[in-house]
mmCIF file of C-alpha atoms in Angstrom:
data_model
loop_
_atom_site.group_PDB
_atom_site.id
_atom_site.type_symbol
_atom_site.label_atom_id
_atom_site.label_comp_id
_atom_site.label_asym_id
_atom_site.label_seq_id
_atom_site.Cartn_x
_atom_site.Cartn_y
_atom_site.Cartn_z
ATOM 1 C CA MET A 263 0.000 0.000 0.000
ATOM 2 C CA ARG A 264 1.210 3.482 -0.791
ATOM 3 C CA LYS A 265 1.819 5.499 2.344
ATOM 4 C CA TYR A 266 -0.142 8.749 2.326
ATOM 5 C CA THR A 267 2.028 11.547 0.980
ATOM 6 C CA GLY A 268 -0.630 13.955 -0.203
ATOM 7 C CA GLY A 269 -1.535 12.055 -3.367
ATOM 8 C CA GLY A 270 -3.900 9.811 -1.493
ATOM 9 C CA SER A 271 -4.707 6.116 -1.478
ATOM 10 C CA GLU A 272 -7.202 4.121 -3.505
ATOM 11 C CA VAL A 273 -10.024 2.890 -1.295
ATOM 12 C CA VAL A 274 -12.752 0.315 -1.874
ATOM 13 C CA MET A 275 -15.730 0.924 0.386
ATOM 14 C CA ILE A 276 -17.512 -2.311 1.231
ATOM 15 C CA GLY A 277 -20.833 -1.110 2.564
ATOM 16 C CA ALA A 278 -22.871 1.973 1.740
ATOM 17 C CA GLY A 279 -24.678 2.781 4.960
ATOM 18 C CA ARG A 280 -24.305 5.676 7.374
ATOM 19 C CA LEU A 281 -20.719 5.042 8.471
ATOM 20 C CA ALA A 282 -19.565 4.176 4.958
ATOM 21 C CA THR A 283 -21.087 7.404 3.641
ATOM 22 C CA HIS A 284 -19.436 9.669 6.222
ATOM 23 C CA LEU A 285 -16.112 7.830 6.073
ATOM 24 C CA SER A 286 -16.107 8.060 2.290
ATOM 25 C CA ARG A 287 -16.628 11.819 2.508
ATOM 26 C CA ALA A 288 -13.845 12.234 5.063
ATOM 27 C CA LEU A 289 -11.385 10.185 3.025
ATOM 28 C CA ARG A 290 -12.147 12.089 -0.158
ATOM 29 C CA TRP A 291 -11.830 15.398 1.680
ATOM 30 C CA ALA A 292 -8.365 14.255 2.815
ATOM 31 C CA GLY A 293 -7.302 13.534 -0.749
ATOM 32 C CA HIS A 294 -7.923 9.805 -1.016
ATOM 33 C CA ARG A 295 -9.900 8.235 -3.856
ATOM 34 C CA VAL A 296 -12.870 5.958 -3.338
ATOM 35 C CA VAL A 297 -12.642 3.838 -6.488
ATOM 36 C CA GLN A 298 -15.440 1.349 -5.863
ATOM 37 C CA VAL A 299 -18.437 0.865 -3.586
ATOM 38 C CA TYR A 300 -20.028 -2.480 -2.757
ATOM 39 C CA SER A 301 -23.448 -2.989 -1.187
ATOM 40 C CA ARG A 302 -25.855 -5.887 -1.497
ATOM 41 C CA HIS A 303 -28.496 -3.229 -2.155
ATOM 42 C CA PRO A 304 -27.911 -1.812 -5.668
ATOM 43 C CA GLU A 305 -29.650 1.494 -4.957
ATOM 44 C CA THR A 306 -27.472 2.343 -1.935
ATOM 45 C CA ALA A 307 -24.306 1.219 -3.718
ATOM 46 C CA ARG A 308 -25.161 3.414 -6.699
ATOM 47 C CA THR A 309 -26.035 6.420 -4.552
ATOM 48 C CA LEU A 310 -22.744 6.447 -2.637
ATOM 49 C CA ALA A 311 -20.730 5.596 -5.751
ATOM 50 C CA GLU A 312 -22.237 8.507 -7.667
ATOM 51 C CA GLU A 313 -21.419 10.864 -4.798
ATOM 52 C CA ALA A 314 -17.841 9.555 -4.664
ATOM 53 C CA GLY A 315 -17.345 9.364 -8.437
ATOM 54 C CA ALA A 316 -16.670 5.638 -8.109
ATOM 55 C CA ALA A 317 -17.723 2.368 -9.680
ATOM 56 C CA TRP A 318 -20.184 0.192 -7.797
ATOM 57 C CA THR A 319 -21.301 -3.411 -7.494
ATOM 58 C CA ASN A 320 -23.736 -5.485 -5.482
ATOM 59 C CA ASP A 321 -21.719 -8.683 -5.989
ATOM 60 C CA THR A 322 -18.798 -9.377 -3.624
ATOM 61 C CA GLY A 323 -17.189 -11.422 -6.383
ATOM 62 C CA ASP A 324 -16.890 -8.265 -8.487
ATOM 63 C CA VAL A 325 -14.979 -6.265 -5.875
ATOM 64 C CA ARG A 326 -11.827 -5.186 -7.674
ATOM 65 C CA ASP A 327 -8.325 -6.209 -6.690
ATOM 66 C CA GLY A 328 -5.352 -3.857 -6.550
ATOM 67 C CA ALA A 329 -6.676 -1.097 -4.256
ATOM 68 C CA ASP A 330 -4.695 0.175 -1.274
ATOM 69 C CA VAL A 331 -7.389 -0.108 1.398
ATOM 70 C CA TYR A 332 -10.565 -2.168 1.706
ATOM 71 C CA ILE A 333 -12.933 -0.870 4.367
ATOM 72 C CA TYR A 334 -15.671 -3.267 5.493
ATOM 73 C CA ALA A 335 -18.411 -1.031 6.908
ATOM 74 C CA VAL A 336 -21.113 -3.694 7.163
ATOM 75 C CA SER A 337 -23.066 -5.208 10.049
ATOM 76 C CA ASP A 338 -21.363 -7.672 12.376
ATOM 77 C CA ASP A 339 -23.748 -10.446 11.308
ATOM 78 C CA VAL A 340 -22.820 -10.359 7.621
ATOM 79 C CA LEU A 341 -19.139 -9.452 8.018
ATOM 80 C CA PRO A 342 -17.788 -13.040 7.904
ATOM 81 C CA THR A 343 -19.791 -13.826 4.758
ATOM 82 C CA VAL A 344 -18.737 -10.613 3.029
ATOM 83 C CA ILE A 345 -15.058 -11.192 3.841
ATOM 84 C CA LYS A 346 -15.234 -14.663 2.319
ATOM 85 C CA GLY A 347 -17.068 -13.347 -0.735
ATOM 86 C CA VAL A 348 -14.466 -10.696 -1.542
ATOM 87 C CA HIS A 349 -11.667 -12.245 -3.590
ATOM 88 C CA ALA A 350 -9.310 -9.255 -3.493
ATOM 89 C CA ARG A 351 -6.152 -10.046 -1.528
ATOM 90 C CA SER A 352 -3.955 -7.007 -2.137
ATOM 91 C CA GLY A 353 -3.907 -3.961 0.127
ATOM 92 C CA VAL A 354 -4.940 -3.631 3.754
ATOM 93 C CA HIS A 355 -8.371 -4.957 4.748
ATOM 94 C CA VAL A 356 -10.041 -3.365 7.777
ATOM 95 C CA HIS A 357 -13.437 -3.636 9.388
ATOM 96 C CA THR A 358 -15.195 -0.900 11.361
ATOM 97 C CA ALA A 359 -16.992 -3.098 13.915
ATOM 98 C CA GLY A 360 -16.738 -2.260 17.588
ATOM 99 C CA SER A 361 -17.197 -5.765 18.952
ATOM 100 C CA VAL A 362 -15.392 -7.936 16.381
ATOM 101 C CA GLY A 363 -11.724 -8.872 16.689
ATOM 102 C CA ILE A 364 -9.354 -8.452 13.764
ATOM 103 C CA GLU A 365 -8.714 -12.197 13.804
ATOM 104 C CA ILE A 366 -11.824 -12.521 11.642
ATOM 105 C CA PHE A 367 -9.474 -11.831 8.710
ATOM 106 C CA ALA A 368 -6.832 -14.369 9.799
ATOM 107 C CA GLY A 369 -5.952 -16.908 7.138
ATOM 108 C CA GLN A 370 -7.898 -14.945 4.510
ATOM 109 C CA ARG A 371 -5.853 -11.750 4.184
ATOM 110 C CA GLU A 372 -2.173 -10.959 4.634
ATOM 111 C CA ARG A 373 -2.554 -7.439 5.988
ATOM 112 C CA TYR A 374 -5.603 -6.577 8.025
ATOM 113 C CA GLY A 375 -6.958 -4.701 11.016
ATOM 114 C CA SER A 376 -9.705 -2.339 12.112
ATOM 115 C CA VAL A 377 -10.551 1.350 11.961
ATOM 116 C CA TYR A 378 -13.178 2.366 14.515
ATOM 117 C CA PRO A 379 -14.543 5.956 14.578
ATOM 118 C CA LEU A 380 -16.107 6.676 17.973
ATOM 119 C CA GLN A 381 -19.223 8.512 16.845
ATOM 120 C CA THR A 382 -22.885 7.985 16.021
ATOM 121 C CA PHE A 383 -23.789 8.670 12.396
ATOM 122 C CA SER A 384 -26.948 9.659 10.548
ATOM 123 C CA LYS A 385 -27.031 10.206 6.796
ATOM 124 C CA GLU A 386 -29.061 13.389 7.254
ATOM 125 C CA LYS A 387 -26.530 15.100 9.540
ATOM 126 C CA ARG A 388 -23.017 15.901 8.393
ATOM 127 C CA VAL A 389 -20.149 15.542 10.838
ATOM 128 C CA ASP A 390 -16.667 17.021 11.065
ATOM 129 C CA PHE A 391 -14.364 14.002 11.132
ATOM 130 C CA ARG A 392 -11.560 16.177 12.479
ATOM 131 C CA GLU A 393 -13.423 16.205 15.799
ATOM 132 C CA ILE A 394 -13.951 12.429 15.925
ATOM 133 C CA PRO A 395 -11.591 10.050 17.778
ATOM 134 C CA VAL A 396 -10.569 7.149 15.535
ATOM 135 C CA PHE A 397 -9.103 3.936 16.950
ATOM 136 C CA TYR A 398 -7.017 1.591 14.831
ATOM 137 C CA GLU A 399 -5.483 -1.879 15.113
ATOM 138 C CA GLY A 400 -3.299 -3.841 12.709
ATOM 139 C CA ASN A 401 -2.001 -7.381 12.573
ATOM 140 C CA SER A 402 1.616 -6.219 12.280
ATOM 141 C CA GLU A 403 3.758 -3.172 13.002
ATOM 142 C CA GLY A 404 3.809 -2.352 9.311
ATOM 143 C CA THR A 405 0.040 -2.534 9.008
ATOM 144 C CA GLU A 406 -0.395 -0.451 12.165
ATOM 145 C CA SER A 407 1.902 2.204 10.712
ATOM 146 C CA VAL A 408 -0.127 2.328 7.499
ATOM 147 C CA LEU A 409 -3.426 2.614 9.363
ATOM 148 C CA ARG A 410 -2.092 5.233 11.760
ATOM 149 C CA GLU A 411 -0.981 7.438 8.869
ATOM 150 C CA LEU A 412 -4.269 6.909 7.029
ATOM 151 C CA CYS A 413 -6.328 7.848 10.088
ATOM 152 C CA ARG A 414 -4.194 10.927 10.715
ATOM 153 C CA THR A 415 -5.224 12.299 7.338
ATOM 154 C CA ILE A 416 -8.859 12.539 8.447
ATOM 155 C CA THR A 417 -8.508 13.431 12.159
ATOM 156 C CA PRO A 418 -5.779 14.415 14.629
ATOM 157 C CA LYS A 419 -7.502 12.284 17.291
ATOM 158 C CA VAL A 420 -5.945 8.907 16.489
ATOM 159 C CA TYR A 421 -5.423 6.100 19.002
ATOM 160 C CA SER A 422 -4.059 2.566 18.893
ATOM 161 C CA ILE A 423 -6.204 -0.063 20.619
ATOM 162 C CA ASP A 424 -6.370 -3.856 20.630
ATOM 163 C CA SER A 425 -9.512 -5.886 19.952
ATOM 164 C CA GLU A 426 -10.392 -6.419 23.618
ATOM 165 C CA GLY A 427 -9.968 -2.721 24.360
ATOM 166 C CA ARG A 428 -12.155 -1.863 21.384
ATOM 167 C CA ARG A 429 -14.881 -4.215 22.639
ATOM 168 C CA ARG A 430 -14.881 -2.387 25.975
ATOM 169 C CA LEU A 431 -14.882 0.945 24.159
ATOM 170 C CA HIS A 432 -17.905 -0.166 22.156
ATOM 171 C CA LEU A 433 -19.718 -1.274 25.303
ATOM 172 C CA ALA A 434 -19.037 2.102 26.913
ATOM 173 C CA ALA A 435 -20.268 3.857 23.759
ATOM 174 C CA VAL A 436 -23.535 1.893 23.803
ATOM 175 C CA MET A 437 -24.075 2.887 27.444
ATOM 176 C CA ALA A 438 -23.202 6.551 26.886
ATOM 177 C CA CYS A 439 -24.865 7.067 23.506
ATOM 178 C CA ASN A 440 -27.490 4.488 22.553
ATOM 179 C CA PHE A 441 -28.914 4.018 26.049
ATOM 180 C CA ALA A 442 -28.874 7.748 26.773
ATOM 181 C CA ASN A 443 -30.685 8.455 23.494
ATOM 182 C CA MET A 444 -33.348 5.871 24.387
ATOM 183 C CA LEU A 445 -33.916 7.657 27.705
ATOM 184 C CA TRP A 446 -34.212 10.972 25.873
ATOM 185 C CA GLY A 447 -36.926 9.360 23.754
ATOM 186 C CA ILE A 448 -38.818 8.348 26.883
ATOM 187 C CA ALA A 449 -38.385 11.849 28.303
ATOM 188 C CA SER A 450 -39.761 13.300 25.064
ATOM 189 C CA GLU A 451 -42.900 11.146 25.292
ATOM 190 C CA ILE A 452 -43.423 12.136 28.941
ATOM 191 C CA LEU A 453 -43.172 15.803 27.969
ATOM 192 C CA GLN A 454 -45.630 15.372 25.092
ATOM 193 C CA LYS A 455 -48.368 14.466 27.576
ATOM 194 C CA SER A 456 -48.037 17.972 29.024
ATOM 195 C CA GLY A 457 -47.658 19.645 25.638
ATOM 196 C CA VAL A 458 -44.031 20.582 26.329
ATOM 197 C CA PRO A 459 -41.535 20.381 23.418
ATOM 198 C CA PHE A 460 -38.433 18.243 23.888
ATOM 199 C CA GLU A 461 -36.222 21.216 22.976
ATOM 200 C CA VAL A 462 -36.662 22.608 26.509
ATOM 201 C CA MET A 463 -34.346 19.782 27.658
ATOM 202 C CA GLN A 464 -31.422 20.987 25.564
ATOM 203 C CA PRO A 465 -29.841 23.318 28.174
ATOM 204 C CA LEU A 466 -30.189 20.629 30.844
ATOM 205 C CA ILE A 467 -28.648 17.923 28.654
ATOM 206 C CA ALA A 468 -25.843 20.256 27.565
ATOM 207 C CA GLU A 469 -25.023 21.240 31.160
ATOM 208 C CA THR A 470 -25.085 17.603 32.276
ATOM 209 C CA LEU A 471 -22.588 16.709 29.549
ATOM 210 C CA ASP A 472 -20.380 19.720 30.291
ATOM 211 C CA LYS A 473 -20.244 18.862 34.007
ATOM 212 C CA ALA A 474 -19.540 15.183 33.376
ATOM 213 C CA MET A 475 -16.613 16.127 31.134
ATOM 214 C CA ALA A 476 -15.325 18.775 33.534
ATOM 215 C CA ILE A 477 -15.534 16.990 36.897
ATOM 216 C CA GLY A 478 -16.390 13.372 36.019
ATOM 217 C CA PRO A 479 -19.758 11.576 35.926
ATOM 218 C CA ASP A 480 -19.741 10.548 39.588
ATOM 219 C CA ALA A 481 -19.132 14.070 40.866
ATOM 220 C CA ALA A 482 -21.689 15.449 38.410
ATOM 221 C CA GLN A 483 -24.479 13.093 39.520
ATOM 222 C CA THR A 484 -27.498 14.887 40.969
ATOM 223 C CA GLY A 485 -31.189 14.075 41.360
ATOM 224 C CA PRO A 486 -33.491 12.451 43.936
ATOM 225 C CA ALA A 487 -31.717 9.061 43.930
ATOM 226 C CA ALA A 488 -28.290 10.617 44.539
ATOM 227 C CA ARG A 489 -29.548 12.690 47.466
ATOM 228 C CA GLY A 490 -31.691 9.893 48.897
ATOM 229 C CA ASP A 491 -35.013 11.656 48.384
ATOM 230 C CA LEU A 492 -37.162 8.525 48.420
ATOM 231 C CA THR A 493 -40.433 10.462 48.637
ATOM 232 C CA VAL A 494 -39.824 11.953 45.185
ATOM 233 C CA VAL A 495 -38.644 8.583 43.870
ATOM 234 C CA GLU A 496 -41.859 6.863 44.997
ATOM 235 C CA ARG A 497 -43.950 9.634 43.464
ATOM 236 C CA HIS A 498 -42.160 9.203 40.102
ATOM 237 C CA ILE A 499 -42.633 5.429 40.228
ATOM 238 C CA ALA A 500 -46.359 5.919 40.816
ATOM 239 C CA MET A 501 -46.565 8.284 37.832
ATOM 240 C CA LEU A 502 -45.193 5.506 35.610
ATOM 241 C CA GLU A 503 -47.825 2.902 36.533
ATOM 242 C CA GLU A 504 -49.228 2.909 32.989
ATOM 243 C CA GLN A 505 -45.773 2.339 31.501
ATOM 244 C CA PRO A 506 -44.355 -0.739 33.288
ATOM 245 C CA GLU A 507 -41.246 -0.917 31.064
ATOM 246 C CA TRP A 508 -40.372 2.689 31.815
ATOM 247 C CA GLN A 509 -41.151 2.102 35.479
ATOM 248 C CA ARG A 510 -38.759 -0.862 35.582
ATOM 249 C CA ILE A 511 -36.008 1.207 33.954
ATOM 250 C CA TYR A 512 -36.594 4.015 36.450
ATOM 251 C CA LYS A 513 -36.404 1.603 39.396
ATOM 252 C CA ASP A 514 -33.257 -0.149 38.152
ATOM 253 C CA ILE A 515 -31.323 3.031 37.415
ATOM 254 C CA THR A 516 -32.524 4.664 40.644
ATOM 255 C CA GLU A 517 -31.227 1.706 42.628
ATOM 256 C CA LEU A 518 -27.853 1.887 40.877
ATOM 257 C CA ILE A 519 -27.516 5.608 41.583
ATOM 258 C CA TYR A 520 -28.729 5.261 45.183
ATOM 259 C CA HIS A 521 -26.213 2.572 46.106
ATOM 260 C CA ARG A 522 -23.360 4.189 44.168
ATOM 261 C CA HIS A 523 -23.855 7.450 46.032
ATOM 262 C CA ASP A 524 -24.970 5.975 49.353
ATOM 263 C CA GLY A 525 -28.299 7.733 49.055
ATOM 264 C CA HIS A 526 -26.902 11.211 49.694
#
């Protein structure tokens, strides 16, 4: 693989979903060339390929050989099948999965690893990759060097991590992002019953995040469970009688907070 020197590398994007779309944009912005896009869905492959000025295919057997980097931005469930279906052996092959080890490529590729951007992506919302931490892992020092230099072309926030560390990172991300967003959805529905728009929560959410980053989540924890105000807790539980799933979540998280902070 050609080391990045300003001329850029040739990249095959295997996948055309949210991450593939944003990663393709970041790589092209940095001077790399997306030369082909694969997706099992022809319409999504064509859409990303047209944006990138690349060829496209919905057949893994037609993925071209000879590129510098092959990025597998597909779901964990189909990743093994897609890897086996791609016949290209040249270049560095990397997946973007948080919970899959790089050994999934072992015996099938010579140079391989992972590139894991720590961010949530939506096609409708553009992101600045220069603000996103990217974690990389390679199966050799040479591969790690190549991936490190590639990642540094799209963000200054580049970190080396092994597969086990990345699994823990992914778990933490699910807790901090996916679970938090689910709770925001519940909060939004609760507000709707009083005719209050969810946007009123923005200053509160922003301040909570700012405090957690500034002094740490434990020190930033407030609320009735942290201060041991069981009267308020019981009142909230009663208000959730018609939503037993929400009530269970409230009870479980309240108990965690209460015991972690000794109820005061």
